Amino acid sequence: DVYKRQVKVHKTQDTPDSKHRRLTARQAAALLKSPGVGSLQGLRDTAIIGLMLAAGIRAAEAAAVEVQDLRQTLGGELALHVRHGKGDKGRLIPYGAMDWVLIIIDHWLSAAEITQGPVFRGFYHGYKTIKAEAITTRAIEDILNSHPVPLNGLSLIHI
């Protein structure tokens, strides 16, 4: 039959580094400082960016983090529990030397008076009243896009 032809699909297992954006330590530090901690919104945004940098998690994973996920253990080491990662896989991510991020997150949780449920939440108008539900993935992407990172000292890239 003329209409039945085999189509060859090329799959790639690995992608070269040039296809990914990788931040230098200086760029990561600048990004972490960018929101500031002088307001609830800045504190929340700093905590989000810090956790994403420290644990290497995606925006959707950060949006889904709950208070009880922050301090799990793996092999006796403090770890972040990601309940539903890419491919709906759960995993534990040891903080290692990046456990400093918990200080920032604890500061956010204290200021926001969050003791359970979603760690990162949206705000009502005016950024003074915090919503009960988790922040959306889109909102986290917007936060990251509002803090561009200098590339080669000249241009800016959005994460």
PDB file of C-alpha atoms in Angstrom:
ATOM      1  CA  ASP A   1       0.000   0.000   0.000  1.00  0.00           C
ATOM      2  CA  VAL A   2       1.354   3.433  -0.963  1.00  0.00           C
ATOM      3  CA  TYR A   3       0.178   5.145   2.224  1.00  0.00           C
ATOM      4  CA  LYS A   4       1.855   2.761   4.617  1.00  0.00           C
ATOM      5  CA  ARG A   5       5.438   3.832   4.925  1.00  0.00           C
ATOM      6  CA  GLN A   6       7.810   3.504   7.757  1.00  0.00           C
ATOM      7  CA  VAL A   7       8.957   6.723   9.364  1.00  0.00           C
ATOM      8  CA  LYS A   8      12.306   6.712  11.067  1.00  0.00           C
ATOM      9  CA  VAL A   9      12.340   8.703  14.326  1.00  0.00           C
ATOM     10  CA  HIS A  10      15.672   9.922  15.615  1.00  0.00           C
ATOM     11  CA  LYS A  11      16.036   9.935  19.394  1.00  0.00           C
ATOM     12  CA  THR A  12      18.784  11.677  21.307  1.00  0.00           C
ATOM     13  CA  GLN A  13      19.693  10.453  24.763  1.00  0.00           C
ATOM     14  CA  ASP A  14      22.188  13.139  25.730  1.00  0.00           C
ATOM     15  CA  THR A  15      22.337  16.818  24.895  1.00  0.00           C
ATOM     16  CA  PRO A  16      25.509  18.896  24.772  1.00  0.00           C
ATOM     17  CA  ASP A  17      26.202  21.535  27.403  1.00  0.00           C
ATOM     18  CA  SER A  18      25.799  24.217  24.730  1.00  0.00           C
ATOM     19  CA  LYS A  19      22.065  23.454  24.678  1.00  0.00           C
ATOM     20  CA  HIS A  20      21.679  24.278  28.390  1.00  0.00           C
ATOM     21  CA  ARG A  21      22.011  27.446  30.407  1.00  0.00           C
ATOM     22  CA  ARG A  22      24.387  26.912  33.263  1.00  0.00           C
ATOM     23  CA  LEU A  23      25.011  29.692  35.750  1.00  0.00           C
ATOM     24  CA  THR A  24      28.433  30.462  37.115  1.00  0.00           C
ATOM     25  CA  ALA A  25      28.786  30.840  40.888  1.00  0.00           C
ATOM     26  CA  ARG A  26      28.891  34.627  40.423  1.00  0.00           C
ATOM     27  CA  GLN A  27      25.720  34.620  38.309  1.00  0.00           C
ATOM     28  CA  ALA A  28      23.937  32.385  40.839  1.00  0.00           C
ATOM     29  CA  ALA A  29      24.938  34.706  43.701  1.00  0.00           C
ATOM     30  CA  ALA A  30      23.696  37.746  41.762  1.00  0.00           C
ATOM     31  CA  LEU A  31      20.408  36.004  41.002  1.00  0.00           C
ATOM     32  CA  LEU A  32      19.936  35.033  44.646  1.00  0.00           C
ATOM     33  CA  LYS A  33      20.502  38.620  45.809  1.00  0.00           C
ATOM     34  CA  SER A  34      18.290  40.167  43.149  1.00  0.00           C
ATOM     35  CA  PRO A  35      14.841  40.000  44.839  1.00  0.00           C
ATOM     36  CA  GLY A  36      16.087  41.266  48.204  1.00  0.00           C
ATOM     37  CA  VAL A  37      14.608  40.341  51.568  1.00  0.00           C
ATOM     38  CA  GLY A  38      13.117  43.685  52.581  1.00  0.00           C
ATOM     39  CA  SER A  39       9.552  42.666  51.734  1.00  0.00           C
ATOM     40  CA  LEU A  40       7.446  39.519  51.960  1.00  0.00           C
ATOM     41  CA  GLN A  41       7.473  39.229  48.188  1.00  0.00           C
ATOM     42  CA  GLY A  42      11.259  39.630  47.999  1.00  0.00           C
ATOM     43  CA  LEU A  43      11.775  37.149  50.798  1.00  0.00           C
ATOM     44  CA  ARG A  44       9.535  34.571  49.106  1.00  0.00           C
ATOM     45  CA  ASP A  45      11.218  35.087  45.746  1.00  0.00           C
ATOM     46  CA  THR A  46      14.674  34.774  47.325  1.00  0.00           C
ATOM     47  CA  ALA A  47      13.610  31.523  49.027  1.00  0.00           C
ATOM     48  CA  ILE A  48      12.263  30.130  45.731  1.00  0.00           C
ATOM     49  CA  ILE A  49      15.403  31.029  43.808  1.00  0.00           C
ATOM     50  CA  GLY A  50      17.597  29.715  46.627  1.00  0.00           C
ATOM     51  CA  LEU A  51      15.848  26.343  46.749  1.00  0.00           C
ATOM     52  CA  MET A  52      15.939  25.969  42.984  1.00  0.00           C
ATOM     53  CA  LEU A  53      19.665  26.769  42.947  1.00  0.00           C
ATOM     54  CA  ALA A  54      20.517  24.616  45.973  1.00  0.00           C
ATOM     55  CA  ALA A  55      18.530  21.539  44.969  1.00  0.00           C
ATOM     56  CA  GLY A  56      18.503  21.892  41.195  1.00  0.00           C
ATOM     57  CA  ILE A  57      14.736  21.533  41.013  1.00  0.00           C
ATOM     58  CA  ARG A  58      12.346  22.687  38.299  1.00  0.00           C
ATOM     59  CA  ALA A  59       9.712  25.406  38.694  1.00  0.00           C
ATOM     60  CA  ALA A  60       6.871  22.874  38.934  1.00  0.00           C
ATOM     61  CA  GLU A  61       8.764  20.968  41.618  1.00  0.00           C
ATOM     62  CA  ALA A  62       9.378  24.164  43.615  1.00  0.00           C
ATOM     63  CA  ALA A  63       5.705  25.098  43.362  1.00  0.00           C
ATOM     64  CA  ALA A  64       4.718  21.720  44.816  1.00  0.00           C
ATOM     65  CA  VAL A  65       7.075  21.725  47.844  1.00  0.00           C
ATOM     66  CA  GLU A  66       5.284  21.418  51.163  1.00  0.00           C
ATOM     67  CA  VAL A  67       6.660  22.237  54.615  1.00  0.00           C
ATOM     68  CA  GLN A  68       7.137  18.572  55.563  1.00  0.00           C
ATOM     69  CA  ASP A  69       9.186  17.999  52.377  1.00  0.00           C
ATOM     70  CA  LEU A  70      11.959  20.391  53.430  1.00  0.00           C
ATOM     71  CA  ARG A  71      13.612  18.278  56.114  1.00  0.00           C
ATOM     72  CA  GLN A  72      13.638  14.642  55.117  1.00  0.00           C
ATOM     73  CA  THR A  73      16.721  12.448  55.307  1.00  0.00           C
ATOM     74  CA  LEU A  74      18.529  10.167  52.895  1.00  0.00           C
ATOM     75  CA  GLY A  75      21.307   8.033  54.295  1.00  0.00           C
ATOM     76  CA  GLY A  76      21.225  10.158  57.446  1.00  0.00           C
ATOM     77  CA  GLU A  77      21.739  13.363  55.448  1.00  0.00           C
ATOM     78  CA  LEU A  78      19.241  16.228  55.335  1.00  0.00           C
ATOM     79  CA  ALA A  79      17.306  16.118  52.053  1.00  0.00           C
ATOM     80  CA  LEU A  80      14.465  17.707  50.117  1.00  0.00           C
ATOM     81  CA  HIS A  81      11.598  15.400  49.184  1.00  0.00           C
ATOM     82  CA  VAL A  82      10.313  16.012  45.656  1.00  0.00           C
ATOM     83  CA  ARG A  83       6.994  14.174  45.528  1.00  0.00           C
ATOM     84  CA  HIS A  84       6.291  14.435  41.824  1.00  0.00           C
ATOM     85  CA  GLY A  85       9.242  15.258  39.612  1.00  0.00           C
ATOM     86  CA  LYS A  86       9.651  14.899  35.873  1.00  0.00           C
ATOM     87  CA  GLY A  87       7.892  11.764  34.691  1.00  0.00           C
ATOM     88  CA  ASP A  88       5.954  11.777  37.971  1.00  0.00           C
ATOM     89  CA  LYS A  89       8.992  10.352  39.764  1.00  0.00           C
ATOM     90  CA  GLY A  90       9.468  11.082  43.435  1.00  0.00           C
ATOM     91  CA  ARG A  91      12.980  11.528  44.739  1.00  0.00           C
ATOM     92  CA  LEU A  92      15.062  12.788  47.645  1.00  0.00           C
ATOM     93  CA  ILE A  93      17.732  15.407  47.015  1.00  0.00           C
ATOM     94  CA  PRO A  94      20.414  15.750  49.713  1.00  0.00           C
ATOM     95  CA  TYR A  95      21.234  19.382  50.489  1.00  0.00           C
ATOM     96  CA  GLY A  96      24.852  18.684  51.369  1.00  0.00           C
ATOM     97  CA  ALA A  97      26.730  21.979  51.692  1.00  0.00           C
ATOM     98  CA  MET A  98      23.708  23.782  50.228  1.00  0.00           C
ATOM     99  CA  ASP A  99      21.682  23.421  53.443  1.00  0.00           C
ATOM    100  CA  TRP A 100      22.140  27.194  53.991  1.00  0.00           C
ATOM    101  CA  VAL A 101      19.011  27.589  51.878  1.00  0.00           C
ATOM    102  CA  LEU A 102      16.913  26.309  54.792  1.00  0.00           C
ATOM    103  CA  ILE A 103      17.796  29.449  56.768  1.00  0.00           C
ATOM    104  CA  ILE A 104      16.309  31.616  54.016  1.00  0.00           C
ATOM    105  CA  ILE A 105      13.254  29.372  53.683  1.00  0.00           C
ATOM    106  CA  ASP A 106      12.727  29.334  57.453  1.00  0.00           C
ATOM    107  CA  HIS A 107      12.852  33.136  57.461  1.00  0.00           C
ATOM    108  CA  TRP A 108      10.167  33.203  54.721  1.00  0.00           C
ATOM    109  CA  LEU A 109       7.998  30.645  56.534  1.00  0.00           C
ATOM    110  CA  SER A 110       8.244  32.582  59.796  1.00  0.00           C
ATOM    111  CA  ALA A 111       7.471  35.954  58.213  1.00  0.00           C
ATOM    112  CA  ALA A 112       4.559  34.445  56.259  1.00  0.00           C
ATOM    113  CA  GLU A 113       3.350  32.471  59.311  1.00  0.00           C
ATOM    114  CA  ILE A 114       3.328  29.224  57.328  1.00  0.00           C
ATOM    115  CA  THR A 115       3.612  26.063  59.427  1.00  0.00           C
ATOM    116  CA  GLN A 116       2.157  23.452  57.085  1.00  0.00           C
ATOM    117  CA  GLY A 117       1.030  22.953  53.516  1.00  0.00           C
ATOM    118  CA  PRO A 118       2.594  24.660  50.493  1.00  0.00           C
ATOM    119  CA  VAL A 119       5.856  26.469  51.195  1.00  0.00           C
ATOM    120  CA  PHE A 120       5.585  28.911  48.318  1.00  0.00           C
ATOM    121  CA  ARG A 121       2.303  30.753  47.932  1.00  0.00           C
ATOM    122  CA  GLY A 122       0.909  33.614  45.965  1.00  0.00           C
ATOM    123  CA  PHE A 123      -0.268  36.944  47.303  1.00  0.00           C
ATOM    124  CA  TYR A 124      -3.482  38.858  47.090  1.00  0.00           C
ATOM    125  CA  HIS A 125      -3.296  42.389  45.695  1.00  0.00           C
ATOM    126  CA  GLY A 126      -0.779  44.551  47.513  1.00  0.00           C
ATOM    127  CA  TYR A 127       1.610  41.694  48.360  1.00  0.00           C
ATOM    128  CA  LYS A 128       0.731  41.819  52.059  1.00  0.00           C
ATOM    129  CA  THR A 129      -1.808  39.006  52.363  1.00  0.00           C
ATOM    130  CA  ILE A 130      -0.681  35.502  51.494  1.00  0.00           C
ATOM    131  CA  LYS A 131      -2.930  32.977  49.791  1.00  0.00           C
ATOM    132  CA  ALA A 132      -3.489  29.525  51.280  1.00  0.00           C
ATOM    133  CA  GLU A 133      -2.824  27.650  48.044  1.00  0.00           C
ATOM    134  CA  ALA A 134       0.497  26.937  46.368  1.00  0.00           C
ATOM    135  CA  ILE A 135       2.030  29.335  43.894  1.00  0.00           C
ATOM    136  CA  THR A 136       1.679  28.278  40.263  1.00  0.00           C
ATOM    137  CA  THR A 137       4.488  27.093  38.031  1.00  0.00           C
ATOM    138  CA  ARG A 138       3.750  30.041  35.738  1.00  0.00           C
ATOM    139  CA  ALA A 139       4.148  32.476  38.650  1.00  0.00           C
ATOM    140  CA  ILE A 140       7.564  30.980  39.463  1.00  0.00           C
ATOM    141  CA  GLU A 141       8.582  31.319  35.807  1.00  0.00           C
ATOM    142  CA  ASP A 142       7.464  34.968  35.930  1.00  0.00           C
ATOM    143  CA  ILE A 143       9.530  35.517  39.093  1.00  0.00           C
ATOM    144  CA  LEU A 144      12.624  34.044  37.433  1.00  0.00           C
ATOM    145  CA  ASN A 145      12.058  36.103  34.289  1.00  0.00           C
ATOM    146  CA  SER A 146      11.821  39.277  36.351  1.00  0.00           C
ATOM    147  CA  HIS A 147      15.397  38.747  37.590  1.00  0.00           C
ATOM    148  CA  PRO A 148      17.626  38.563  34.489  1.00  0.00           C
ATOM    149  CA  VAL A 149      21.203  37.382  34.871  1.00  0.00           C
ATOM    150  CA  PRO A 150      24.174  39.173  33.254  1.00  0.00           C
ATOM    151  CA  LEU A 151      25.872  37.081  30.577  1.00  0.00           C
ATOM    152  CA  ASN A 152      29.470  37.933  29.680  1.00  0.00           C
ATOM    153  CA  GLY A 153      29.066  41.222  31.510  1.00  0.00           C
ATOM    154  CA  LEU A 154      26.983  42.663  28.680  1.00  0.00           C
ATOM    155  CA  SER A 155      23.629  41.195  27.868  1.00  0.00           C
ATOM    156  CA  LEU A 156      20.978  39.693  30.114  1.00  0.00           C
ATOM    157  CA  ILE A 157      19.500  36.236  29.963  1.00  0.00           C
ATOM    158  CA  HIS A 158      16.272  35.119  31.496  1.00  0.00           C
ATOM    159  CA  ILE A 159      16.291  31.791  33.263  1.00  0.00           C
TER     160      ILE A 159
END
